[in-house]
Short mmCIF file of C-alpha atoms and ligand atoms in Angstrom, two decimals:
data_model
loop_
_atom_site.label_atom_id
_atom_site.label_comp_id
_atom_site.label_asym_id
_atom_site.label_seq_id
_atom_site.Cartn_x
_atom_site.Cartn_y
_atom_site.Cartn_z
CA MET A 4 31.10 -65.06 86.76
CA LYS A 5 31.83 -62.89 83.79
CA LYS A 6 28.73 -64.25 82.07
CA ILE A 7 26.53 -63.41 85.04
CA THR A 8 27.86 -59.86 85.27
CA THR A 9 27.21 -59.31 81.58
CA LEU A 10 23.72 -60.74 81.94
CA LEU A 11 23.00 -58.49 84.92
CA MET A 12 24.21 -55.42 83.09
CA PHE A 13 22.13 -56.31 80.07
CA SER A 14 18.93 -56.92 81.99
CA SER A 15 19.25 -53.74 84.02
CA LEU A 16 19.69 -51.84 80.76
CA LEU A 17 16.54 -53.47 79.45
CA ILE A 18 14.56 -52.64 82.58
CA PHE A 19 15.84 -49.07 82.57
CA GLY A 20 15.05 -48.62 78.89
CA MET A 21 11.51 -49.95 79.16
CA CYS A 22 10.56 -48.19 82.34
CA LYS A 23 6.96 -47.02 82.17
CA HIS A 24 4.83 -45.12 84.54
CA GLU A 25 1.13 -45.76 84.49
CA THR A 26 -1.64 -43.94 86.23
CA THR A 27 -5.35 -44.31 85.82
CA THR A 28 -7.57 -41.34 86.37
CA ILE A 29 -11.33 -41.34 86.33
CA ILE A 30 -12.87 -38.07 85.31
CA ASN A 31 -16.49 -37.16 85.37
CA GLY A 32 -16.86 -34.26 82.99
CA GLY A 33 -20.56 -33.64 83.80
CA ASN A 34 -23.56 -34.42 81.59
CA GLY A 35 -22.93 -38.09 82.33
CA LEU A 36 -19.74 -38.04 80.24
CA THR A 37 -17.36 -40.17 82.20
CA ASP A 38 -13.87 -40.63 80.99
CA THR A 39 -11.14 -43.02 81.97
CA THR A 40 -7.68 -41.89 81.13
CA LYS A 41 -4.57 -43.96 81.20
CA ILE A 42 -1.41 -41.93 81.05
CA VAL A 43 1.49 -44.02 79.86
CA GLU A 44 4.84 -42.32 79.66
CA GLU A 45 7.08 -44.09 77.18
CA PRO A 46 10.86 -43.67 77.30
CA LYS A 47 11.49 -40.22 75.88
CA ASN A 48 12.10 -39.68 72.20
CA ASP A 49 11.87 -35.99 71.49
CA SER A 50 12.16 -36.14 67.70
CA VAL A 51 9.45 -34.27 65.86
CA CYS A 52 6.48 -36.39 64.76
CA PHE A 53 5.37 -35.76 61.19
CA ASN A 54 1.75 -36.91 61.49
CA THR A 55 0.82 -35.12 64.70
CA GLN A 56 3.05 -32.03 64.64
CA ILE A 57 4.00 -31.09 61.08
CA LEU A 58 1.31 -32.29 58.66
CA PRO A 59 -1.64 -30.63 60.43
CA LEU A 60 0.21 -27.29 60.58
CA ILE A 61 1.03 -27.33 56.88
CA THR A 62 -2.41 -28.61 55.86
CA ALA A 63 -4.23 -25.89 57.82
CA SER A 64 -1.99 -23.13 56.45
CA CYS A 65 -1.45 -24.27 52.87
CA ALA A 66 -3.90 -26.96 51.75
CA GLN A 67 -6.95 -24.72 51.80
CA VAL A 68 -9.57 -24.66 49.07
CA GLY A 69 -8.30 -22.43 46.27
CA CYS A 70 -4.70 -23.02 47.33
CA HIS A 71 -2.73 -26.26 47.59
CA ASP A 72 -5.54 -28.75 48.21
CA ALA A 73 -6.08 -31.84 46.07
CA ASN A 74 -8.54 -30.04 43.76
CA SER A 75 -7.01 -26.58 43.36
CA ARG A 76 -3.33 -27.63 43.03
CA VAL A 77 -2.09 -24.04 42.62
CA GLU A 78 1.38 -24.19 40.95
CA GLY A 79 0.92 -27.98 40.81
CA LEU A 80 1.40 -28.26 44.55
CA VAL A 81 -0.72 -30.44 46.82
CA LEU A 82 0.38 -29.95 50.41
CA ASN A 83 -1.73 -32.39 52.38
CA SER A 84 0.69 -35.32 52.45
CA TYR A 85 4.32 -36.18 53.13
CA THR A 86 4.90 -36.92 49.43
CA GLY A 87 3.41 -33.60 48.34
CA ILE A 88 5.47 -31.62 50.84
CA LYS A 89 8.71 -33.43 49.96
CA ARG A 90 8.00 -32.97 46.25
CA MET A 91 7.84 -29.21 46.74
CA GLY A 92 10.98 -29.34 48.84
CA THR A 93 11.66 -28.25 52.39
CA ASN A 94 13.88 -25.35 51.26
CA THR A 95 10.98 -23.84 49.33
CA LEU A 96 8.73 -24.36 52.31
CA VAL A 97 11.04 -22.51 54.69
CA THR A 98 11.71 -19.73 52.17
CA TYR A 99 8.06 -18.84 51.76
CA ILE A 100 6.94 -19.17 55.36
CA THR A 101 9.83 -17.02 56.62
CA LYS A 102 9.94 -14.38 53.82
CA LYS A 103 9.20 -10.88 55.03
CA THR A 104 8.31 -9.14 51.75
CA GLY A 105 7.12 -9.92 48.23
CA LYS A 106 5.31 -13.18 47.60
CA VAL A 107 4.92 -14.65 51.07
CA MET A 108 2.99 -17.78 52.13
CA PRO A 109 0.31 -18.12 53.28
CA PRO A 110 -0.54 -15.10 51.08
CA LEU A 111 -1.71 -11.89 52.75
CA PRO A 112 -4.11 -11.05 54.32
CA GLN A 113 -3.84 -14.55 55.81
CA PRO A 114 -1.89 -14.53 59.06
CA ARG A 115 1.73 -15.66 58.76
CA MET A 116 2.71 -18.85 60.55
CA ASP A 117 3.72 -18.05 64.12
CA THR A 118 7.32 -18.34 65.30
CA ALA A 119 6.68 -21.49 67.32
CA SER A 120 5.29 -23.28 64.25
CA ILE A 121 8.14 -22.08 62.01
CA ASN A 122 10.71 -23.21 64.57
CA LEU A 123 9.06 -26.62 64.82
CA ILE A 124 9.17 -27.02 61.03
CA LYS A 125 12.86 -26.00 61.03
CA ARG A 126 13.60 -28.53 63.77
CA TRP A 127 11.82 -31.24 61.77
CA ILE A 128 13.98 -30.40 58.73
CA ALA A 129 17.17 -30.34 60.83
CA GLU A 130 16.26 -33.85 62.01
CA GLY A 131 16.12 -35.01 58.40
CA ALA A 132 12.49 -34.12 57.47
CA LYS A 133 11.46 -37.72 58.10
CA GLU A 134 8.01 -39.22 57.93
CA ARG A 135 8.11 -40.16 61.57
CA ASN A 136 4.58 -41.10 62.56
CA CYS A 137 3.71 -41.22 66.23
CA ASN A 138 0.82 -42.73 68.07
CA PRO A 139 0.11 -40.58 71.06
CA THR A 140 0.93 -42.75 74.08
CA SER A 141 -0.79 -40.54 76.56
CA CYS A 142 -3.99 -38.57 76.56
CA ASP A 143 -4.16 -35.90 79.20
CA THR A 144 -7.82 -35.25 79.93
CA LEU A 145 -7.34 -34.11 83.49
CA ASN A 146 -8.63 -30.60 84.09
CA VAL A 147 -9.25 -29.74 80.44
CA LYS A 148 -9.07 -25.98 79.91
CA TYR A 149 -9.07 -23.70 76.86
CA THR A 150 -5.54 -22.35 77.28
CA SER A 151 -3.78 -25.60 78.15
CA HIS A 152 -5.69 -28.16 76.06
CA ILE A 153 -8.06 -26.67 73.49
CA ALA A 154 -6.16 -23.67 72.05
CA PRO A 155 -3.19 -25.86 71.00
CA ILE A 156 -5.57 -28.16 69.07
CA MET A 157 -7.26 -25.19 67.36
CA ASN A 158 -3.89 -23.59 66.52
CA THR A 159 -2.52 -26.75 64.95
CA TYR A 160 -5.55 -28.10 63.14
CA CYS A 161 -8.11 -25.33 62.60
CA LYS A 162 -6.82 -21.76 62.89
CA GLY A 163 -5.29 -21.67 59.40
CA CYS A 164 -8.80 -21.69 57.89
CA HIS A 165 -10.74 -20.15 60.78
CA ASN A 166 -9.26 -16.77 61.76
CA SER A 167 -10.39 -13.18 61.44
CA ASN A 168 -8.91 -12.86 57.93
CA ASN A 169 -10.18 -16.20 56.71
CA VAL A 170 -13.45 -17.07 58.36
CA GLY A 171 -14.19 -20.48 56.80
CA GLY A 172 -17.95 -21.13 56.98
CA GLY A 173 -18.33 -17.94 59.04
CA VAL A 174 -16.55 -19.65 61.94
CA ASN A 175 -13.60 -18.06 63.74
CA LEU A 176 -11.54 -20.38 65.95
CA ASP A 177 -8.62 -18.17 66.99
CA ASN A 178 -9.98 -16.98 70.35
CA TYR A 179 -11.72 -18.31 73.44
CA ALA A 180 -15.13 -16.66 72.97
CA ASP A 181 -15.61 -17.88 69.40
CA VAL A 182 -14.34 -21.40 70.08
CA LYS A 183 -16.70 -21.59 73.05
CA THR A 184 -19.65 -20.43 70.92
CA SER A 185 -18.95 -23.01 68.20
CA THR A 186 -18.64 -25.70 70.84
CA LEU A 187 -21.79 -24.86 72.79
CA THR A 188 -23.90 -24.75 69.61
CA GLY A 189 -22.78 -28.34 68.95
CA LYS A 190 -21.23 -27.39 65.57
CA MET A 191 -17.68 -28.09 66.68
CA ILE A 192 -18.26 -31.67 67.84
CA CYS A 193 -20.57 -32.38 64.90
CA THR A 194 -17.80 -31.45 62.42
CA ILE A 195 -14.94 -33.30 64.12
CA THR A 196 -16.94 -36.48 64.57
CA ALA A 197 -18.33 -36.50 60.99
CA ASN A 198 -21.80 -36.45 62.42
CA GLY A 199 -23.80 -34.94 59.57
CA CYS A 200 -22.03 -31.54 59.30
CA ALA A 201 -19.14 -30.51 57.07
CA ILE A 202 -16.23 -32.78 58.05
CA MET A 203 -13.32 -30.98 59.73
CA PRO A 204 -10.41 -30.42 59.47
CA LYS A 205 -11.40 -29.91 55.84
CA GLY A 206 -9.16 -31.91 53.50
CA GLY A 207 -6.87 -33.01 56.32
CA PRO A 208 -6.60 -36.10 58.50
CA ALA A 209 -9.29 -36.42 61.19
CA LEU A 210 -8.47 -35.36 64.75
CA SER A 211 -7.15 -38.16 66.95
CA THR A 212 -9.49 -39.93 69.35
CA CYS A 213 -7.63 -38.22 72.16
CA ASN A 214 -8.20 -34.70 70.79
CA VAL A 215 -11.88 -35.41 70.12
CA ARG A 216 -12.21 -36.70 73.68
CA LYS A 217 -10.58 -33.56 75.11
CA ILE A 218 -13.02 -31.35 73.22
CA LYS A 219 -16.03 -33.42 74.34
CA ILE A 220 -14.94 -33.31 77.98
CA TRP A 221 -14.32 -29.56 77.70
CA ALA A 222 -17.79 -29.03 76.20
CA ALA A 223 -19.43 -31.12 78.92
CA ALA A 224 -17.70 -28.99 81.56
CA ASN A 225 -19.11 -25.84 79.93
CA CYS A 226 -15.86 -24.75 78.28
CA PRO A 227 -13.61 -23.54 81.11
CA GLN A 228 -11.04 -20.97 80.05
C1 HEC B 324 -8.29 -26.33 55.10
C2 HEC B 324 -9.23 -25.42 55.70
C3 HEC B 324 -9.98 -25.82 56.93
C4 HEC B 324 -9.48 -26.42 58.07
C5 HEC B 324 -8.05 -26.87 58.34
C6 HEC B 324 -10.58 -26.50 58.98
N1 HEC B 324 -11.71 -25.98 58.41
FE1 HEC B 324 -13.56 -25.85 59.29
N2 HEC B 324 -14.33 -25.06 57.58
C7 HEC B 324 -13.62 -24.76 56.44
C8 HEC B 324 -14.53 -24.27 55.42
C9 HEC B 324 -14.11 -23.81 54.03
C10 HEC B 324 -15.83 -24.29 55.99
C11 HEC B 324 -17.17 -23.92 55.31
C12 HEC B 324 -17.94 -25.18 55.00
C13 HEC B 324 -17.28 -25.97 53.88
O1 HEC B 324 -16.82 -25.38 52.88
O2 HEC B 324 -17.20 -27.20 54.02
C14 HEC B 324 -15.67 -24.77 57.36
C15 HEC B 324 -16.71 -24.92 58.26
C16 HEC B 324 -16.56 -25.23 59.58
C17 HEC B 324 -17.61 -25.20 60.58
C18 HEC B 324 -19.05 -24.81 60.34
C19 HEC B 324 -19.81 -26.04 59.93
C20 HEC B 324 -21.27 -25.78 59.74
O3 HEC B 324 -21.97 -26.77 59.45
O4 HEC B 324 -21.70 -24.63 59.86
C21 HEC B 324 -17.06 -25.58 61.77
C22 HEC B 324 -17.75 -25.70 63.14
C23 HEC B 324 -15.66 -25.87 61.52
N3 HEC B 324 -15.38 -25.65 60.19
C24 HEC B 324 -14.78 -26.31 62.48
C25 HEC B 324 -13.45 -26.67 62.21
C26 HEC B 324 -12.58 -27.26 63.20
C27 HEC B 324 -12.97 -27.57 64.63
C28 HEC B 324 -11.37 -27.45 62.58
C29 HEC B 324 -10.13 -28.05 63.17
C30 HEC B 324 -10.28 -29.32 63.84
C31 HEC B 324 -11.49 -27.00 61.21
N4 HEC B 324 -12.78 -26.54 61.01
C32 HEC B 324 -10.47 -27.03 60.26
C33 HEC B 324 -12.26 -24.91 56.26
C34 HEC B 324 -11.40 -25.55 57.16
#
């Protein structure tokens, strides 16, 4: 009897722990671009992911040409990898991105990192600054809009090099109108799919399949705001 109770408790724990919710959504984004999305919600683990949340932020703000990219290595720092960031030290990182005066990073007139990004980096450090790599388990391509889907991708992966103070390649990606223009000319998708244009994000890891898909669906729907 005791054995059975233990077994029951154990298996219900297992079932509870592995509970998944799956839905399949078919989206027709126009222009014949049909997309099938499977949303799989894994049991929650809210720890910060290094590869999808931290590295792209730091690369876009710090690993620019002439700064801390693999070729320029200003002050010997290359900030496009976990090793490079840890070598510099997370204390140094926080000091420079939060400093109000003197030598701040990214240097002026570059925009400072926004509060949400700084808080995310601080949370990552508080959790031990681990190289926790996540594979996105869900890709939300339902109702893709600029504000909810596209702006967060631009802010994390592109804005550091494409803003009004630092217009890489003459392209600004910090507002709806300019992102829409780059997308409708085909430049955006050409760069993120390495399709003959300059490959973006420059010097950083490529966008995930999910993010590329969101941008393609958004483009096919004529870039809703
Ligand atoms: C580390 C800096 C950096 C990041 C991050 C970055 N870019 Fe760029 N981008 C540049 C530079 C510099 C150029 C100018 C061309 C060159 O030097 O390769 C450029 C050029 C471009 C162009 C114009 C290409 C052309 O052929 O005219 C587009 C479009 C573009 N980037 C989109 C993006 C997108 C989308 C992202 C984010 C997914 C991104 N970039 C991230 C630095 C960056």
